[in-house]
XYZ file of C-alpha atoms in Angstrom:
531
model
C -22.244 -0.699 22.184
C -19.198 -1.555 20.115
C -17.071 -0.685 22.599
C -18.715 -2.812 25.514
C -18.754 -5.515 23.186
C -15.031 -5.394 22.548
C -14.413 -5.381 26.715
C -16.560 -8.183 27.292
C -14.934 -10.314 24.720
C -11.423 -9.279 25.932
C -12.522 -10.184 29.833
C -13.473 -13.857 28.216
C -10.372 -14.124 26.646
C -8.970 -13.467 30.207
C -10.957 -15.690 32.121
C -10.296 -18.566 29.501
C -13.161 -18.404 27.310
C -12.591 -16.825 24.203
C -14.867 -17.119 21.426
C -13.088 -18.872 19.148
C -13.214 -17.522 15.488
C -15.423 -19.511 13.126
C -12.278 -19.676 10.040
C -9.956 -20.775 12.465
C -12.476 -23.480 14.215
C -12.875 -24.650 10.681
C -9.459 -24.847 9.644
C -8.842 -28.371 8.471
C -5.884 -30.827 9.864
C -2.759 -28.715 8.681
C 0.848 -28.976 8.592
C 3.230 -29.020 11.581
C 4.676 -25.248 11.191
C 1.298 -23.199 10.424
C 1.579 -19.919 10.882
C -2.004 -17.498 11.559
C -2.227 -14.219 11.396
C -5.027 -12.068 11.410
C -4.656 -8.843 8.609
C -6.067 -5.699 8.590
C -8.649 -6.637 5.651
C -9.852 -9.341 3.501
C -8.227 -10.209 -0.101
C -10.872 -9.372 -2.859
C -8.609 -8.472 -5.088
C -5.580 -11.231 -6.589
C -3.716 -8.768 -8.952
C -0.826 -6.605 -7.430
C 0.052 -5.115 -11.023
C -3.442 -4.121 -10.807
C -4.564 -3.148 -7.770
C -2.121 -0.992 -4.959
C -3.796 -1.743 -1.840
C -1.674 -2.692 1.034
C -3.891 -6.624 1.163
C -3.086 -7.295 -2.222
C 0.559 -6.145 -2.134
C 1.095 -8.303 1.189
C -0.419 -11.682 -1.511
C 1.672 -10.495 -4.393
C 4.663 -10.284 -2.101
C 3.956 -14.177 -1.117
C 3.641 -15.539 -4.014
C 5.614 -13.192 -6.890
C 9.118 -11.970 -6.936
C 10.508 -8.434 -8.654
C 13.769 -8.158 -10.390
C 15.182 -6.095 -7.553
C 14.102 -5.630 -3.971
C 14.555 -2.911 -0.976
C 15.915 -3.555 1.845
C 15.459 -1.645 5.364
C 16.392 1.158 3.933
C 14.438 1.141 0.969
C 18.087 0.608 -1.452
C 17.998 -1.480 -4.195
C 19.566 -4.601 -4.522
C 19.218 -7.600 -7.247
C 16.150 -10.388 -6.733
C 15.216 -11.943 -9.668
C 18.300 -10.610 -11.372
C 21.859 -12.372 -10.990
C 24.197 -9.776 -13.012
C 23.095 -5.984 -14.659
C 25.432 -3.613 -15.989
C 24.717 -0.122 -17.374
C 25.783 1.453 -20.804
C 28.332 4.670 -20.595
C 26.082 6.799 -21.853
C 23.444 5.358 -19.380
C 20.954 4.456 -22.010
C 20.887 0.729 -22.166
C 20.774 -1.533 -19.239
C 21.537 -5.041 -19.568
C 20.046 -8.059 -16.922
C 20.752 -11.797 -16.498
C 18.080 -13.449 -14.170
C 19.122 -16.030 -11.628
C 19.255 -19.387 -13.261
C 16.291 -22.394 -11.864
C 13.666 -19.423 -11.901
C 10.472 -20.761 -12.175
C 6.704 -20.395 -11.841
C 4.620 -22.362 -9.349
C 3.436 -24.396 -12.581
C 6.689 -25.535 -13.269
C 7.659 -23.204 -16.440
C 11.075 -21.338 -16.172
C 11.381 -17.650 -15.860
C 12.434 -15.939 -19.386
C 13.056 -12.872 -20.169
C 9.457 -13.126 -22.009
C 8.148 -12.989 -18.969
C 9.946 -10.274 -17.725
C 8.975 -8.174 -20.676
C 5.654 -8.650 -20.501
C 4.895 -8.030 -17.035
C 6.879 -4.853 -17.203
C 4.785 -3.237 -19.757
C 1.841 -4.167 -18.193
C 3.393 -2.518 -14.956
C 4.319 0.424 -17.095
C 0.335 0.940 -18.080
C -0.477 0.942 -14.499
C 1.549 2.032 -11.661
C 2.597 5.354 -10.663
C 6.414 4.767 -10.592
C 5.562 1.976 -14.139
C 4.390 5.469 -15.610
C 7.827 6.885 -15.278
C 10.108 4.383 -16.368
C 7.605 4.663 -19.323
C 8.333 7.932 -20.075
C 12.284 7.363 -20.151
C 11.893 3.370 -21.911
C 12.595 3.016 -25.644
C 12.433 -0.273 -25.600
C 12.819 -3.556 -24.053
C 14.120 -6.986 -25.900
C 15.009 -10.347 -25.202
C 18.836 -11.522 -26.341
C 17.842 -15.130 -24.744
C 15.859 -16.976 -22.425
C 17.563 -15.681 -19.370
C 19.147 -11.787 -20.806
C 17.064 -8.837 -21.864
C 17.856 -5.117 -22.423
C 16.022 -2.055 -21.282
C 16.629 0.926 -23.738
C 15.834 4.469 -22.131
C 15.180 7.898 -24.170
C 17.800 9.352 -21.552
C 19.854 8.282 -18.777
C 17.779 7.227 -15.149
C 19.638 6.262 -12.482
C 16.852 5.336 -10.093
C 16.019 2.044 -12.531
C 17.110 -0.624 -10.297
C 15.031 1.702 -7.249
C 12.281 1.509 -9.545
C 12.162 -1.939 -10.793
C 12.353 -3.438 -6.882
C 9.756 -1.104 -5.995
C 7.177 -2.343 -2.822
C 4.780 0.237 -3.279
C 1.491 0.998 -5.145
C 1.187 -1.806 -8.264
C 4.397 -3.309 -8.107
C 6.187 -4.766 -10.810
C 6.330 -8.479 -9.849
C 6.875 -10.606 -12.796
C 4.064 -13.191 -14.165
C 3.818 -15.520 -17.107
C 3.503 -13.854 -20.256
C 0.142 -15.641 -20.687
C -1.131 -13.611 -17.546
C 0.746 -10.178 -18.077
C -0.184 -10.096 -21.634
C -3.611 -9.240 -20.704
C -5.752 -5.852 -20.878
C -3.793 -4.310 -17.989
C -6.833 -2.466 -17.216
C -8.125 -6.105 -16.131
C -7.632 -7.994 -13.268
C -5.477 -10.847 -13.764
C -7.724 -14.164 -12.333
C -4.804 -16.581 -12.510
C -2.667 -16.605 -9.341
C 0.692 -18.440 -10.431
C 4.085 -16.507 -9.510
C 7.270 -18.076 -8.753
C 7.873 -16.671 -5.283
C 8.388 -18.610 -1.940
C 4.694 -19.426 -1.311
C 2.123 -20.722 -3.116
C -1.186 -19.384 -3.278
C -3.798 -22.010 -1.954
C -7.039 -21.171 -3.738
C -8.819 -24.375 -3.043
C -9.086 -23.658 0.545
C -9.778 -19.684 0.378
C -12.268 -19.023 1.536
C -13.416 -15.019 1.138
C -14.240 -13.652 4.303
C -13.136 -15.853 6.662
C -9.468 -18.050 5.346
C -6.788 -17.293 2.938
C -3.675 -19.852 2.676
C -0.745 -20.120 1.334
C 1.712 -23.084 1.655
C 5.437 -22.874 1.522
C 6.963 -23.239 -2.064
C 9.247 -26.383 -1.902
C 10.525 -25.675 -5.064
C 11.465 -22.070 -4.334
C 15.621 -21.592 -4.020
C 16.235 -17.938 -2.257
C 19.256 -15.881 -2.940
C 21.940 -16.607 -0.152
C 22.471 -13.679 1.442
C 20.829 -12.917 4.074
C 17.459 -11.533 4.763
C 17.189 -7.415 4.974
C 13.343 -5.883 4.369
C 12.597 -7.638 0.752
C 16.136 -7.990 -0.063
C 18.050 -10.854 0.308
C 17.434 -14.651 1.235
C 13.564 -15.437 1.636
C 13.578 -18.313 3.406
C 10.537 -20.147 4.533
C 10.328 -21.347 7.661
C 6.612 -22.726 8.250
C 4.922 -25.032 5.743
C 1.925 -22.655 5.600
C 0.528 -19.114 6.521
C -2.921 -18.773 7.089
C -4.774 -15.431 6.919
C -7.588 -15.537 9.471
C -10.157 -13.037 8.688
C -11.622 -11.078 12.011
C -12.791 -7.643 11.460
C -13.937 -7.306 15.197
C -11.103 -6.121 17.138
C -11.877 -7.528 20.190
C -12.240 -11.173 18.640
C -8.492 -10.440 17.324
C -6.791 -9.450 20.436
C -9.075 -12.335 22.309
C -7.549 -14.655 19.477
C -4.356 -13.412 20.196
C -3.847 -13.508 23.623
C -4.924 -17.767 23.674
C -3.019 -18.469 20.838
C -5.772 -18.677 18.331
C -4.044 -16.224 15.819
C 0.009 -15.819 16.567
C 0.066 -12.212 15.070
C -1.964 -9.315 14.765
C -1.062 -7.068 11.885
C -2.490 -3.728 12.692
C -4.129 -4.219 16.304
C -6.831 -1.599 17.221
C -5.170 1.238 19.100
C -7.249 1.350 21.952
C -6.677 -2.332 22.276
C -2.831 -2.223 22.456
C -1.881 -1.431 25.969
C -4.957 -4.224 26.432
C -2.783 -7.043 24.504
C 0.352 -5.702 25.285
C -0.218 -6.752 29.052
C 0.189 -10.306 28.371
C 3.457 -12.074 28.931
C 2.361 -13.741 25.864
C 2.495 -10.934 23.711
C 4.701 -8.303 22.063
C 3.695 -5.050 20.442
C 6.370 -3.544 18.222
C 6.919 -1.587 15.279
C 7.845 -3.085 11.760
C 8.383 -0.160 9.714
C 11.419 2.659 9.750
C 8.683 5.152 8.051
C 5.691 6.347 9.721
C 2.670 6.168 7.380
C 0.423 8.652 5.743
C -3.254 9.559 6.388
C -4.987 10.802 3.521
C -8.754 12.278 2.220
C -8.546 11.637 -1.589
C -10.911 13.566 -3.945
C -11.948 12.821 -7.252
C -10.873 15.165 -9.522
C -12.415 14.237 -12.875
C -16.179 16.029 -11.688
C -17.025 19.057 -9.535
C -16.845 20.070 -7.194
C -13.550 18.704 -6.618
C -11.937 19.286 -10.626
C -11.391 22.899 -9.543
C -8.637 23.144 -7.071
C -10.488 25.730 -5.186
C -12.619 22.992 -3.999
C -9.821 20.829 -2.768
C -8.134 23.766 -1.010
C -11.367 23.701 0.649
C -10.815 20.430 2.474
C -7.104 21.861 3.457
C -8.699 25.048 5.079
C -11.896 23.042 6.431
C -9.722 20.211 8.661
C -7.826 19.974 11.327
C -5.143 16.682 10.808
C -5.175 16.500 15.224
C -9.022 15.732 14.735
C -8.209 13.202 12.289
C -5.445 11.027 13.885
C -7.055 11.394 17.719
C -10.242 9.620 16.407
C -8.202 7.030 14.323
C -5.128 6.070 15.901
C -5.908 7.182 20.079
C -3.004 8.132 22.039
C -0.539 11.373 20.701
C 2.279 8.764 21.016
C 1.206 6.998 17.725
C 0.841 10.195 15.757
C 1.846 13.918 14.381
C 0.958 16.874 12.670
C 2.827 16.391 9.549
C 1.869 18.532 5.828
C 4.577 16.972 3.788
C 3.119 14.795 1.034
C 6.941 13.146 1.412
C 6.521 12.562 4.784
C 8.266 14.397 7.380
C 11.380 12.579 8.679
C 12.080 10.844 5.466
C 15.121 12.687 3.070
C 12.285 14.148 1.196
C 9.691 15.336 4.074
C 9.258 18.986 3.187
C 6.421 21.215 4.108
C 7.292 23.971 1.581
C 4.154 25.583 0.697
C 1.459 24.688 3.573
C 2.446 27.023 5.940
C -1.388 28.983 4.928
C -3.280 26.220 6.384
C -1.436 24.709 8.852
C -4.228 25.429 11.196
C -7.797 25.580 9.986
C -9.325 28.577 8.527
C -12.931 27.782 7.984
C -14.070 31.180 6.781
C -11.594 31.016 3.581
C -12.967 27.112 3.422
C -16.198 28.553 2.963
C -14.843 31.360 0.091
C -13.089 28.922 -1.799
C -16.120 26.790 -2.044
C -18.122 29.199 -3.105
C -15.933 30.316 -5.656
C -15.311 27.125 -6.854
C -19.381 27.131 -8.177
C -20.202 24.416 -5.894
C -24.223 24.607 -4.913
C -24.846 22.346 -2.237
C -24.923 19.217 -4.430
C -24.903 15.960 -2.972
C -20.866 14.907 -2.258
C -20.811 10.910 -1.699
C -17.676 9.814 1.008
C -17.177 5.998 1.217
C -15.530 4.126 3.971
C -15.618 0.790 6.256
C -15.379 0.252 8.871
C -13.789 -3.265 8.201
C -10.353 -0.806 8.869
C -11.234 1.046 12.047
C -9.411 4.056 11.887
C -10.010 4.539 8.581
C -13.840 4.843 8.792
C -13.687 6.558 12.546
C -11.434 9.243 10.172
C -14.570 8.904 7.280
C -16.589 10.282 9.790
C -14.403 13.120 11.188
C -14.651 13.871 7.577
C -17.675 14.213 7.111
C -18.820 16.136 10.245
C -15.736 19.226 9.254
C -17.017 19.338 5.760
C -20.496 19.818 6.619
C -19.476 22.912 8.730
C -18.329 24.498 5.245
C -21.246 23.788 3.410
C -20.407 20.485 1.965
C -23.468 18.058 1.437
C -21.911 15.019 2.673
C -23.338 11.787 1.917
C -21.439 9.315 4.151
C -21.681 5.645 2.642
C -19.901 2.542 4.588
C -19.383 -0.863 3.451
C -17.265 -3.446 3.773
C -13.351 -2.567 2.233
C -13.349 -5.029 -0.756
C -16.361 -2.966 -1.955
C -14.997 0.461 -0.862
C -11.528 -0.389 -3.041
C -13.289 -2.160 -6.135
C -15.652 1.364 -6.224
C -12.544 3.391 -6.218
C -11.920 2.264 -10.038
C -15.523 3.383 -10.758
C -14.449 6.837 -12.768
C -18.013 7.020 -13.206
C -20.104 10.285 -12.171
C -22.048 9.399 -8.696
C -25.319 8.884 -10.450
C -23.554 6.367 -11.529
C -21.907 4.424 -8.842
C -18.583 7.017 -8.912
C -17.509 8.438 -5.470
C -16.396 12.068 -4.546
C -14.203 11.572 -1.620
C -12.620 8.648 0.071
C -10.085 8.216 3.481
C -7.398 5.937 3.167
C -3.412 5.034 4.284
C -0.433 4.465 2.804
C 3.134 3.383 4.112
C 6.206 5.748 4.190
C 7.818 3.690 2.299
C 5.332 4.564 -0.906
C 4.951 8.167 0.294
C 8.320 9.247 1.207
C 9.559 10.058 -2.734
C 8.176 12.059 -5.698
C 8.789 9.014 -7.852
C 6.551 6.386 -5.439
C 3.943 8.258 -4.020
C 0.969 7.140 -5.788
C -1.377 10.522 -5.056
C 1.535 13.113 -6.276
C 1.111 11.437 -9.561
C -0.864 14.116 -11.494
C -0.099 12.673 -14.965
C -2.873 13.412 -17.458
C -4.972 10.936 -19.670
C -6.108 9.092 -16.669
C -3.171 7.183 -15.878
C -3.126 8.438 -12.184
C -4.408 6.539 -9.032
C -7.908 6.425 -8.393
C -8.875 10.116 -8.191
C -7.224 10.724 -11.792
C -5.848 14.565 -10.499
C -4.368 16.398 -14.025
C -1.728 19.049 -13.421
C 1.423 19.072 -16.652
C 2.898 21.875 -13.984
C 3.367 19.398 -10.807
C 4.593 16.496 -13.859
C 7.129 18.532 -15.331
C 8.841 19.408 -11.611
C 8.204 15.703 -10.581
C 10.288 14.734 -13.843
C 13.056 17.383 -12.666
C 13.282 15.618 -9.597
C 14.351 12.478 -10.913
C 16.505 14.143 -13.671
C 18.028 16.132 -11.215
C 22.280 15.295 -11.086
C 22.907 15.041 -7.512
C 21.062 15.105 -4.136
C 21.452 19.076 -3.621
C 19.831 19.887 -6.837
C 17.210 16.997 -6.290
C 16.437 18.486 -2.921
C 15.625 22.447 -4.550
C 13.229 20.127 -7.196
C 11.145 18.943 -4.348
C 10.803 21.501 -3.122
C 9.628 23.416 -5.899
C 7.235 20.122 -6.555
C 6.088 20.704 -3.341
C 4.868 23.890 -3.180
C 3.192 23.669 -6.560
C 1.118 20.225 -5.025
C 0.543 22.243 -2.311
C -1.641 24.445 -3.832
C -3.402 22.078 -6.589
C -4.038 19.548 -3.691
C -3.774 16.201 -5.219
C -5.465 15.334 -2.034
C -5.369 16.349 1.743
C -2.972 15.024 4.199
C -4.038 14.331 6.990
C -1.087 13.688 8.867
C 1.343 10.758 9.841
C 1.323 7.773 12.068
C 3.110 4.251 13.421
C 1.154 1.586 13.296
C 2.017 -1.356 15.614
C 1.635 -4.716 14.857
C 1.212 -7.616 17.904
C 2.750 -11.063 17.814
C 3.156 -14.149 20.153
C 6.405 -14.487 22.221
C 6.988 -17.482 20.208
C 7.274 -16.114 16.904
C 10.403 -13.973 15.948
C 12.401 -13.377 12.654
C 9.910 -10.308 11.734
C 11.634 -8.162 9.110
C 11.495 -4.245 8.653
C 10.003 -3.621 5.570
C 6.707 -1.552 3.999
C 4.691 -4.262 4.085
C 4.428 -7.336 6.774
C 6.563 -10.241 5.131
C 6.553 -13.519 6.426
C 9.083 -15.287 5.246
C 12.183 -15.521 7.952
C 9.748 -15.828 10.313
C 10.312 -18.486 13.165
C 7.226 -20.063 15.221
C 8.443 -21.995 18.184
């Protein structure tokens, strides 16, 4: 029914009568430039130090800035900061920040800040965790200098402190980041070139955020989040439409000017127009994932998790979430093959299913048929199409699969629940993630197996995979680095932080009037042109 739904819509939206989304017939008398786009989910969640989900890193990114930023090619370069210089020995680094920094309040920047948000980073994110292990120390010598001190040397600081993946370190007021980090931060004040418009958010159906007039960008120019970030529309509008079909009907009249990840069944639909353009926006393809939880059984002994290696089959997966072969591939590398890091060292045993050694490994694992709860949406299509190819393979090994859906916002805020199921917890869960955050040992948020529950949601424990991980960023030079991923990977491969299930491109749509789209891991919308 879904999918006669979607066709009827789209053949209205031909014939010139579109249904017309209720947040965008609602939309008040707004400026001149506006800018709508319809993302792949609604915001719940306001924190990006807190939360890594691709919607809240896409609002951070509007409305915060981070000391450095990648460009294309994921290299760092200086944001926030105007001068750095490093030590001899490599253990003290020593910023300036760009002078006129400052929040959407109307405070300046200070090093305070800086300091601040950085530990609270630290507490949280999976490449934070690092630069905590090597920090000694950070201090202030004025309002605009600070020094980091490190245990020993790491080159990969200015890498790290730009970083655009999982919680990234954008830099708040110290009134915000001194908070429990293990809180959501409720105040939504960066000094970035938007600002975020909470009086006319409406969850659901409208976020907004108007241009920053304020804001004074770096001058050179634009490359992924590097460089000049110059506004050109007074205001973006995120226009919430789960259905597909209303999306690509919104589309194609002009009703949303881009799509950010278009159904893939409805691309070569919308890509028919002369209207529209479907293109790529990233250099990386993404990651598909099934992520267990690791601190209760079955899935705390790895035998278990090997189980859900042996037990699927990634084609499965990516034919039922992203159509057409041209969008996808077989890929076991947690570093994503085609990136500098994308080995498969150690996988070779199930590159193809073995369901009979799924079934052993299960069984030795003391699992007993106990009730194993997998939540999804459907609010992100392929993700809960892929929920369900879950499901049905694991049941074929003896898995009791208890397949829950609701909307996103409430599938992500139950993935901090560390809580047993009985109470509210979750077993298993299907998600994404961009190259960008999966491509190196030091980003990608599900290799993190540091102990004491300062891992992503899943919390995996393994001192064996941390001390290789740490090699890899010690290592001297990029021959050396390459043997220690390898050697990381093999020993991931067989405690299975979680499953891959492959890799894919995800297209995005946009109007023929709208250009200036940048490469990056996340859609960015400053540079962007509507005509």
């Amino acid at each position: 029914m879904k999918a006669v739904r979607r066709w009827l819509l789209l053949a209205a939206a031909l014939h010139g009568l579109a249904p017309v989304a209720d947040a965008a017939a609602q939309t008040p008398t707004a400026p001149e430039r506006v800018l709508r786009v319809a993302p792949h989910a609604d915001l719940k969640t306001l924190d990006p130090v807190f939360a890594s989900i691709v919607i809240t890193r896409m609002h951070g990114l509007m409305i915060y800035e981070t000391l450095f930023a990648w460009d294309s090619k994921l290299q760092p370069h200086p944001q926030m900061v105007d001068s750095f210089s490093t030590a001899p020995d490599g253990l003290s680094w020593s910023f300036t920040l760009r002078p006129g920094l400052k929040f959407h309040d109307g405070q300046p920047v200070t090093s305070r800040d800086v300091i601040a948000s950085l530990k609270r980073w630290m507490a949280r994110d999976t490449v934070g965790g690092k630069v905590a292990e090597y920090a000694d120390g950070m201090e202030a010598v004025d309002e605009r200098s600070f020094i980091i001190r490190l245990r020993k040397p790491m080159s990969m600081l200015p890498f790290a402190l730009g970083s655009a993946v999982g919680q990234i370190p954008v830099i708040m007021r110290e009134s915000d980041a001194s908070t429990d980090p293990m809180r959501p931060v409720t105040e939504v004040i960066g000094s970035g070139p938007f600002r975020f418009n909470r009086a006319e958010w409406r969850s659901g159906a409208r976020i907004v955020y108007d241009r920053n007039p304020d804001y004074v960008p770096r001058p050179e120019p634009a490359d992924g989040l590097a460089g000049g970030r110059v506004v050109k529309v007074d205001r973006v509008e995120w226009i919430i439409m789960p259905d597909a079909a209303t999306a690509a009907a919104a589309l194609q009249t002009g009703e949303i000017d881009i799509w950010e990840q278009p159904s893939q069944d409805l691309v070569p639909v919308v890509a028919r127009s002369r209207d529209v353009k479907v293109e790529r926006y990233s250099n990386l393809s993404n990651q598909a994932m099934l992520r267990p939880n690791h601190l209760y059984p079955p899935f705390n002994d790895p035998r278990a998790r090997l189980a859900l290696a042996y037990a699927t089959d990634q084609g499965d997966f990516l034919a039922a979430g992203f159509g057409d072969e041209q969008w996808w591939k077989r890929c076991h590398s947690y570093f994503v093959c085609g990136s500098p890091n994308g080995t498969e060292a150690g996988t070779e045993a199930y590159a193809k299913p073995n369901l009979e050694t799924a079934r052993r490994l299960l069984a030795e694992s003391g699992y007993k048929g106990e009730r194993i709860v997998l939540n999804s949406s459907y609010d992100i299509a392929p993700i809960g199409r892929m929920a369900e190819v879950a499901a049905e393979a694991l049941k074929k090994v003896g898995f009791n699969v208890d397949l829950q859906f609701s909307d996103w916002g409430t599938v992500t805020t139950r993935q901090q629940n560390r809580g047993p199921v009985a109470d509210g917890g979750w077993n298993l869960f299907v998600t994404t993630a961009s190259g960008a955050t999966m491509q190196s040992p030091i980003t990608n948020i599900g290799t993190n197996m540091a102990c004491g529950g300062k891992s992503w949601a899943g919390w995996p424990c393994d001192e064996e995979a941390e001390h290789l991980r740490g090699a890899v960023v010690d290592a001297p030079d990029e021959a050396a680095r390459k043997l220690a991923t390898d050697a990381l990977h093999k020993r991931l491969a067989e405690v299975q932080p979680y499953r891959v299930l492959g890799q894919y491109d995800q297209p995005y749509a946009r109007r023929t009037n709208v250009s200036g789209m940048l490469a990056a891991p996340v859609m960015l919308f400053w540079n962007i042109e509507k005509k």
